[in-house]
Amino acid sequence: MNEKTAAADKSQLSDDAIIEITGMHKWFGEFHVLQDINLVVQKKERIVICGPSGSGKSTLIRCINRLEEHQRGSIVVDGIALTNDIKNIEKIRADVGMVFQHFNLFPHLTIVENLTLGPIWVRKIPKKEAEEIAMYYLEKVQIAEQAQKFPGQLSGGQQQRVAIARSLCMAPKVMLFDEPTSALDPEMIKEVLDVMIDLAREGMTMLVVTHEMGFAKSVAHRVLFMDYGQIVEQNTPEEFFDNPKHDRTKLFLSQILH
Amino acid sequence: MDDAVTKIEASTVKPPVTSVGVLGWARANLFNSWFNSILTLLTLLLLWKIIPPFVNWAFIDSLWYSNSAECRDIEGACWSIIPANLRFMLFGFYPYDQQWRPLLAIILLIGLLFYSRNRAHWKTSLLYGWLIGLVVMGLLMKGGIPGLKPVESTQWGGLPLTLLLSVFGLAAAYPLGVVLALGRQSQMPAIKSICIIYIEMIRGVPLITLLFMSSIVFPLFLPEGMTVNPILRAQVAIIMFTAAYIAEVVRGGLQGMSTGQTEAAESMGLNYYQTMRLVILPQALKIVIPPTVSQLISALKDTSLVVIIALYDILKTTQSTLSNPEWMAYSSEAYLFVALIYFACCFFMSSYSRRLEEELDTGL
């Protein structure tokens, strides 16, 4: 993986928060899935969130664009507090891109239509211009020649790259990745990670839930370890992997790094 | 090298004669076991008993243009009942000298339907075409403008009435059904319960009950002297009835959608209406094309129930023809004719739905 590039710009962080989560709790019925989460994300910061399944890591990033509703505490994204105000939620969602484990492309639309849907209807960009933007990002994820196909005709890796391009077309300020490579065949993981590394190099603010520890080491500014709905430990990747503090972190690392 | 040679040789070897051609097909499909062989033979015997006599009756011993007296002397079908009564069967009590008007309206309607078959024609101009077409059809049927004598809707009947009830019934019931299905899925308890109550109440009564209510109970609630056109009342009953069924079909499609689609749409900032219109409904409605078309076909056939509230649709006008002593004996012929018209309409719908499914198939 591209270690030197990411390492090179890890120092660029300004002290300018884009996401502030304070004392946030969430329950699914009786189940306390997120407990007292406090997290500040700086502009251009790249955070990898890991942890065993059921630890609440996906739920945490889904709270940031309110695909899940939190019950206590506050989440402020780009200066807008997340409340029940649907207009605010839509504004935040337009500025926060999300990439899903199962891609969730729209199967009834062609690739280019998938990419232009948001810009046309949310950003109110004229169709012609939206298509130019779409082609620009498809070039970027190296899939422009598939523009007129339907998602069902593409491989998993290609679909996920389209999904990333679809988010980028909205010119997001933050990108959330929810296990973007977990549903992929092994030989397709690299092509998706490469796109994400490119994105990191350009200074995108990213929150990535993933088990790709190589990616975490080379790209992340900070690694968060979650277990039982809590952020157990957070540190720079070097410290996190070489020198874990918490027993649960050590156990988890020993399990995934074999 | 060796491989290539064997491949070429292999492809020139022909399958055994008994497994190809008509013989092979018959063996594989009709006589592949003793049970199937017996079934095949029995079916052939049955067809032999049915088809030749029917062909004899329908085409050989039959009369096509004659009066009823001549028909009495023949063994076969008396198709003459159709040409002799065609205009009454098709147009009912519509004034005889004005019957070119409903004919023109029907031709216009069928023309528009056929033009709309092609999805490449689905543009805003087609919508205007339909609006203008509907106004013209209405004017043709109702008259009242210079050059066209007014014709009361109580005189409408036959095929125009059947088509009017079906086309408007289906065209209005479908969107209403979709709205009801969305309402039933709504987060808002008031809307949700209204939709559930509506759907369950309508589905709980037969269409005949609704038609009776619209023609007998509903007028009781109207202020003295006020009446609502009986055709309109039947039309509303058919729309309300069909919409409830369409709603449940569409709900099935909505529930079949993965939540990932909604999440993907919402996560890019699309609002509820955009999400539904651009992402969810196009997929959900496509999935439920087959059951939806079944509902629409059954609704089309159900329009014949309006006879019970004394509307003269094409089935009723045909029946009335048969009450004429001259033609009484030839009900089979008349009903076959009507059946053929219904079949043509239903077949058009089901073949179109199959085509639509193929066109909308995007491989996922």
Short mmCIF file of C-alpha atoms in Angstrom, two decimals, chain A:
data_model
loop_
_atom_site.label_atom_id
_atom_site.label_comp_id
_atom_site.label_asym_id
_atom_site.label_seq_id
_atom_site.Cartn_x
_atom_site.Cartn_y
_atom_site.Cartn_z
CA MET A 1 0.00 0.00 0.00
CA ASN A 2 0.94 3.59 -0.55
CA GLU A 3 2.50 4.35 2.80
CA LYS A 4 4.69 7.30 1.98
CA THR A 5 1.95 9.47 0.43
CA ALA A 6 -0.39 9.20 3.34
CA ALA A 7 2.40 9.60 5.83
CA ALA A 8 3.47 12.75 4.04
CA ASP A 9 0.29 14.72 4.64
CA LYS A 10 -0.59 13.46 8.09
CA SER A 11 0.72 16.65 9.62
CA GLN A 12 -1.58 19.02 7.77
CA LEU A 13 -4.41 19.08 10.30
CA SER A 14 -5.78 22.44 11.26
CA ASP A 15 -7.63 22.97 14.48
CA ASP A 16 -11.00 23.32 12.87
CA ALA A 17 -13.69 20.85 13.90
CA ILE A 18 -16.24 19.66 11.37
CA ILE A 19 -17.98 17.03 13.50
CA GLU A 20 -18.52 17.39 17.22
CA ILE A 21 -20.21 14.61 19.13
CA THR A 22 -20.78 15.27 22.82
CA GLY A 23 -22.19 12.89 25.43
CA MET A 24 -24.16 10.98 22.81
CA HIS A 25 -26.24 7.93 23.73
CA LYS A 26 -28.38 5.68 21.61
CA TRP A 27 -30.64 2.78 22.44
CA PHE A 28 -32.24 0.17 20.18
CA GLY A 29 -35.24 -0.56 22.36
CA GLU A 30 -33.68 -1.66 25.64
CA PHE A 31 -30.26 -2.25 24.14
CA HIS A 32 -27.79 0.53 24.91
CA VAL A 33 -25.92 0.48 21.63
CA LEU A 34 -23.92 3.71 22.01
CA GLN A 35 -22.81 4.90 25.45
CA ASP A 36 -21.53 8.38 26.12
CA ILE A 37 -19.74 8.94 22.84
CA ASN A 38 -17.48 12.00 22.69
CA LEU A 39 -15.68 12.60 19.43
CA VAL A 40 -14.33 15.66 17.64
CA VAL A 41 -13.31 15.28 14.02
CA GLN A 42 -11.08 17.98 12.50
CA LYS A 43 -11.33 19.09 8.91
CA LYS A 44 -9.26 16.80 6.68
CA GLU A 45 -8.85 14.32 9.48
CA ARG A 46 -9.02 10.62 8.63
CA ILE A 47 -10.34 8.30 11.30
CA VAL A 48 -10.57 4.55 11.11
CA ILE A 49 -13.06 2.92 13.46
CA CYS A 50 -12.61 -0.73 14.29
CA GLY A 51 -14.01 -3.14 16.78
CA PRO A 52 -15.81 -6.46 17.00
CA SER A 53 -19.19 -6.85 15.30
CA GLY A 54 -22.05 -5.46 17.34
CA SER A 55 -19.77 -2.91 18.99
CA GLY A 56 -21.77 0.00 17.57
CA LYS A 57 -19.22 1.30 15.08
CA SER A 58 -21.60 1.31 12.11
CA THR A 59 -24.33 2.80 14.24
CA LEU A 60 -21.98 5.58 15.27
CA ILE A 61 -21.25 6.76 11.73
CA ARG A 62 -24.89 6.26 10.74
CA CYS A 63 -25.81 8.70 13.51
CA ILE A 64 -23.67 11.35 11.86
CA ASN A 65 -26.01 11.64 8.87
CA ARG A 66 -28.98 10.60 10.98
CA LEU A 67 -29.75 7.33 9.27
CA GLU A 68 -30.01 6.48 12.95
CA GLU A 69 -31.45 8.88 15.49
CA HIS A 70 -29.53 9.45 18.72
CA GLN A 71 -31.49 9.85 21.92
CA ARG A 72 -29.24 11.85 24.17
CA GLY A 73 -26.31 14.24 23.80
CA SER A 74 -25.54 16.33 20.74
CA ILE A 75 -24.09 15.90 17.28
CA VAL A 76 -23.01 19.02 15.40
CA VAL A 77 -21.95 18.63 11.79
CA ASP A 78 -20.42 21.62 10.01
CA GLY A 79 -22.05 23.97 12.51
CA ILE A 80 -25.52 22.46 12.23
CA ALA A 81 -26.91 20.54 15.21
CA LEU A 82 -28.77 17.33 14.32
CA THR A 83 -32.32 17.59 15.57
CA ASN A 84 -35.68 16.44 14.25
CA ASP A 85 -35.70 19.40 11.87
CA ILE A 86 -35.88 17.58 8.54
CA LYS A 87 -34.53 20.57 6.60
CA ASN A 88 -31.32 20.55 8.65
CA ILE A 89 -30.99 16.82 8.27
CA GLU A 90 -31.31 17.07 4.49
CA LYS A 91 -28.73 19.86 4.41
CA ILE A 92 -26.26 17.77 6.40
CA ARG A 93 -26.93 14.65 4.34
CA ALA A 94 -26.17 16.58 1.15
CA ASP A 95 -22.78 17.54 2.56
CA VAL A 96 -21.93 14.18 4.10
CA GLY A 97 -21.25 11.38 1.64
CA MET A 98 -21.85 7.80 2.62
CA VAL A 99 -20.55 4.55 1.14
CA PHE A 100 -22.28 1.35 2.18
CA GLN A 101 -21.12 -2.21 2.62
CA HIS A 102 -23.56 -3.41 -0.03
CA PHE A 103 -22.99 -0.46 -2.39
CA ASN A 104 -26.72 0.33 -2.62
CA LEU A 105 -26.55 1.59 -6.16
CA PHE A 106 -29.94 2.19 -7.77
CA PRO A 107 -30.40 -0.85 -10.00
CA HIS A 108 -33.04 0.76 -12.23
CA LEU A 109 -30.76 3.63 -13.26
CA THR A 110 -27.65 3.58 -15.42
CA ILE A 111 -24.30 4.31 -13.78
CA VAL A 112 -24.29 7.91 -14.96
CA GLU A 113 -27.90 8.37 -13.84
CA ASN A 114 -26.93 7.02 -10.42
CA LEU A 115 -24.29 9.73 -10.22
CA THR A 116 -26.40 12.62 -11.47
CA LEU A 117 -29.48 11.92 -9.33
CA GLY A 118 -28.23 13.78 -6.26
CA PRO A 119 -26.63 16.74 -8.05
CA ILE A 120 -29.75 17.30 -10.18
CA TRP A 121 -32.40 16.94 -7.48
CA VAL A 122 -30.60 18.10 -4.36
CA ARG A 123 -28.02 20.54 -5.68
CA LYS A 124 -30.29 21.69 -8.53
CA ILE A 125 -27.45 21.50 -11.01
CA PRO A 126 -28.52 21.45 -14.71
CA LYS A 127 -28.49 17.93 -16.18
CA LYS A 128 -25.76 18.63 -18.70
CA GLU A 129 -23.41 19.99 -16.08
CA ALA A 130 -24.23 17.17 -13.67
CA GLU A 131 -23.31 14.67 -16.36
CA GLU A 132 -19.96 16.37 -16.85
CA ILE A 133 -19.28 16.18 -13.12
CA ALA A 134 -20.34 12.54 -13.15
CA MET A 135 -17.98 11.70 -16.00
CA TYR A 136 -15.15 13.51 -14.23
CA TYR A 137 -15.52 11.34 -11.15
CA LEU A 138 -16.06 8.18 -13.16
CA GLU A 139 -12.76 8.90 -14.91
CA LYS A 140 -11.25 9.32 -11.51
CA VAL A 141 -12.37 5.94 -10.24
CA GLN A 142 -11.42 4.53 -13.64
CA ILE A 143 -14.77 3.30 -14.72
CA ALA A 144 -15.89 5.91 -17.27
CA GLU A 145 -16.33 3.35 -20.04
CA GLN A 146 -19.15 1.70 -18.03
CA ALA A 147 -21.19 4.91 -17.74
CA GLN A 148 -24.15 3.69 -19.77
CA LYS A 149 -24.39 0.26 -18.14
CA PHE A 150 -26.65 -0.74 -15.29
CA PRO A 151 -25.23 -1.57 -11.84
CA GLY A 152 -26.24 -5.22 -12.23
CA GLN A 153 -23.77 -5.56 -15.10
CA LEU A 154 -20.76 -4.50 -13.02
CA SER A 155 -18.53 -6.45 -10.64
CA GLY A 156 -18.66 -5.78 -6.91
CA GLY A 157 -15.44 -3.77 -6.92
CA GLN A 158 -16.66 -1.67 -9.84
CA GLN A 159 -20.00 -1.11 -8.12
CA GLN A 160 -18.31 0.09 -4.96
CA ARG A 161 -16.11 2.48 -6.95
CA VAL A 162 -19.26 3.81 -8.63
CA ALA A 163 -20.80 4.25 -5.19
CA ILE A 164 -17.79 6.28 -4.08
CA ALA A 165 -17.99 8.39 -7.24
CA ARG A 166 -21.71 8.89 -6.60
CA SER A 167 -20.94 10.36 -3.19
CA LEU A 168 -18.16 12.54 -4.58
CA CYS A 169 -20.51 14.07 -7.17
CA MET A 170 -22.28 15.81 -4.29
CA ALA A 171 -18.99 17.52 -3.38
CA PRO A 172 -19.23 16.30 0.23
CA LYS A 173 -17.31 17.85 3.11
CA VAL A 174 -17.10 14.56 4.95
CA MET A 175 -17.17 10.98 3.67
CA LEU A 176 -18.46 8.10 5.80
CA PHE A 177 -17.46 4.58 4.82
CA ASP A 178 -19.43 1.73 6.38
CA GLU A 179 -17.32 -1.39 5.87
CA PRO A 180 -16.77 -0.57 2.20
CA THR A 181 -14.77 -3.69 1.38
CA SER A 182 -16.50 -6.29 3.56
CA ALA A 183 -18.86 -7.52 0.86
CA LEU A 184 -16.19 -7.72 -1.82
CA ASP A 185 -14.34 -10.70 -3.22
CA PRO A 186 -10.72 -10.60 -2.03
CA GLU A 187 -9.27 -9.70 -5.43
CA MET A 188 -11.46 -6.60 -5.63
CA ILE A 189 -10.60 -5.08 -2.28
CA LYS A 190 -7.45 -3.39 -3.52
CA GLU A 191 -9.11 -1.44 -6.33
CA VAL A 192 -11.55 0.07 -3.84
CA LEU A 193 -8.89 0.82 -1.24
CA ASP A 194 -6.78 2.50 -3.93
CA VAL A 195 -9.62 4.88 -4.69
CA MET A 196 -9.99 5.63 -0.99
CA ILE A 197 -6.26 6.28 -0.66
CA ASP A 198 -6.42 8.71 -3.57
CA LEU A 199 -9.23 10.46 -1.80
CA ALA A 200 -7.19 10.65 1.40
CA ARG A 201 -4.30 12.14 -0.54
CA GLU A 202 -6.58 14.94 -1.72
CA GLY A 203 -7.44 15.85 1.84
CA MET A 204 -10.98 14.50 2.17
CA THR A 205 -12.29 14.24 5.73
CA MET A 206 -13.01 10.55 6.18
CA LEU A 207 -14.53 8.29 8.81
CA VAL A 208 -13.98 4.68 7.85
CA VAL A 209 -15.40 1.63 9.56
CA THR A 210 -13.19 -1.18 8.34
CA HIS A 211 -11.20 -4.24 9.23
CA GLU A 212 -8.46 -3.38 6.73
CA MET A 213 -5.68 -2.71 9.19
CA GLY A 214 -3.12 -2.03 6.45
CA PHE A 215 -5.32 0.79 5.26
CA ALA A 216 -5.64 2.10 8.82
CA LYS A 217 -1.88 2.07 9.33
CA SER A 218 -1.05 3.96 6.16
CA VAL A 219 -3.92 6.40 5.88
CA ALA A 220 -5.48 7.16 9.25
CA HIS A 221 -4.56 10.02 11.52
CA ARG A 222 -6.34 8.31 14.32
CA VAL A 223 -7.68 4.82 15.00
CA LEU A 224 -10.69 4.37 17.25
CA PHE A 225 -11.40 1.07 18.92
CA MET A 226 -15.01 0.46 19.94
CA ASP A 227 -16.44 -2.30 22.07
CA TYR A 228 -19.83 -2.67 23.78
CA GLY A 229 -20.98 0.72 22.49
CA GLN A 230 -18.05 2.65 23.89
CA ILE A 231 -14.95 4.20 22.42
CA VAL A 232 -12.45 2.11 24.38
CA GLU A 233 -9.24 3.52 23.02
CA GLN A 234 -8.11 6.03 20.41
CA ASN A 235 -4.62 6.78 19.24
CA THR A 236 -2.36 7.35 16.25
CA PRO A 237 -2.08 4.16 14.17
CA GLU A 238 1.56 3.69 15.20
CA GLU A 239 0.76 3.78 18.91
CA PHE A 240 -2.49 1.91 18.48
CA PHE A 241 -1.01 -1.12 16.75
CA ASP A 242 2.41 -1.23 18.44
CA ASN A 243 1.45 -0.23 21.88
CA PRO A 244 -2.24 -0.85 22.69
CA LYS A 245 -3.17 0.28 26.19
CA HIS A 246 -6.42 -1.50 26.92
CA ASP A 247 -6.85 -5.23 27.41
CA ARG A 248 -9.84 -5.38 25.12
CA THR A 249 -7.85 -3.67 22.39
CA LYS A 250 -5.03 -6.15 22.83
CA LEU A 251 -7.45 -9.06 22.62
CA PHE A 252 -9.12 -7.65 19.50
CA LEU A 253 -5.80 -6.97 17.78
CA SER A 254 -4.53 -10.44 18.60
CA GLN A 255 -7.68 -11.88 17.05
CA ILE A 256 -7.59 -9.96 13.79
CA LEU A 257 -3.85 -9.80 13.20
CA HIS A 258 -3.41 -13.54 13.86
#
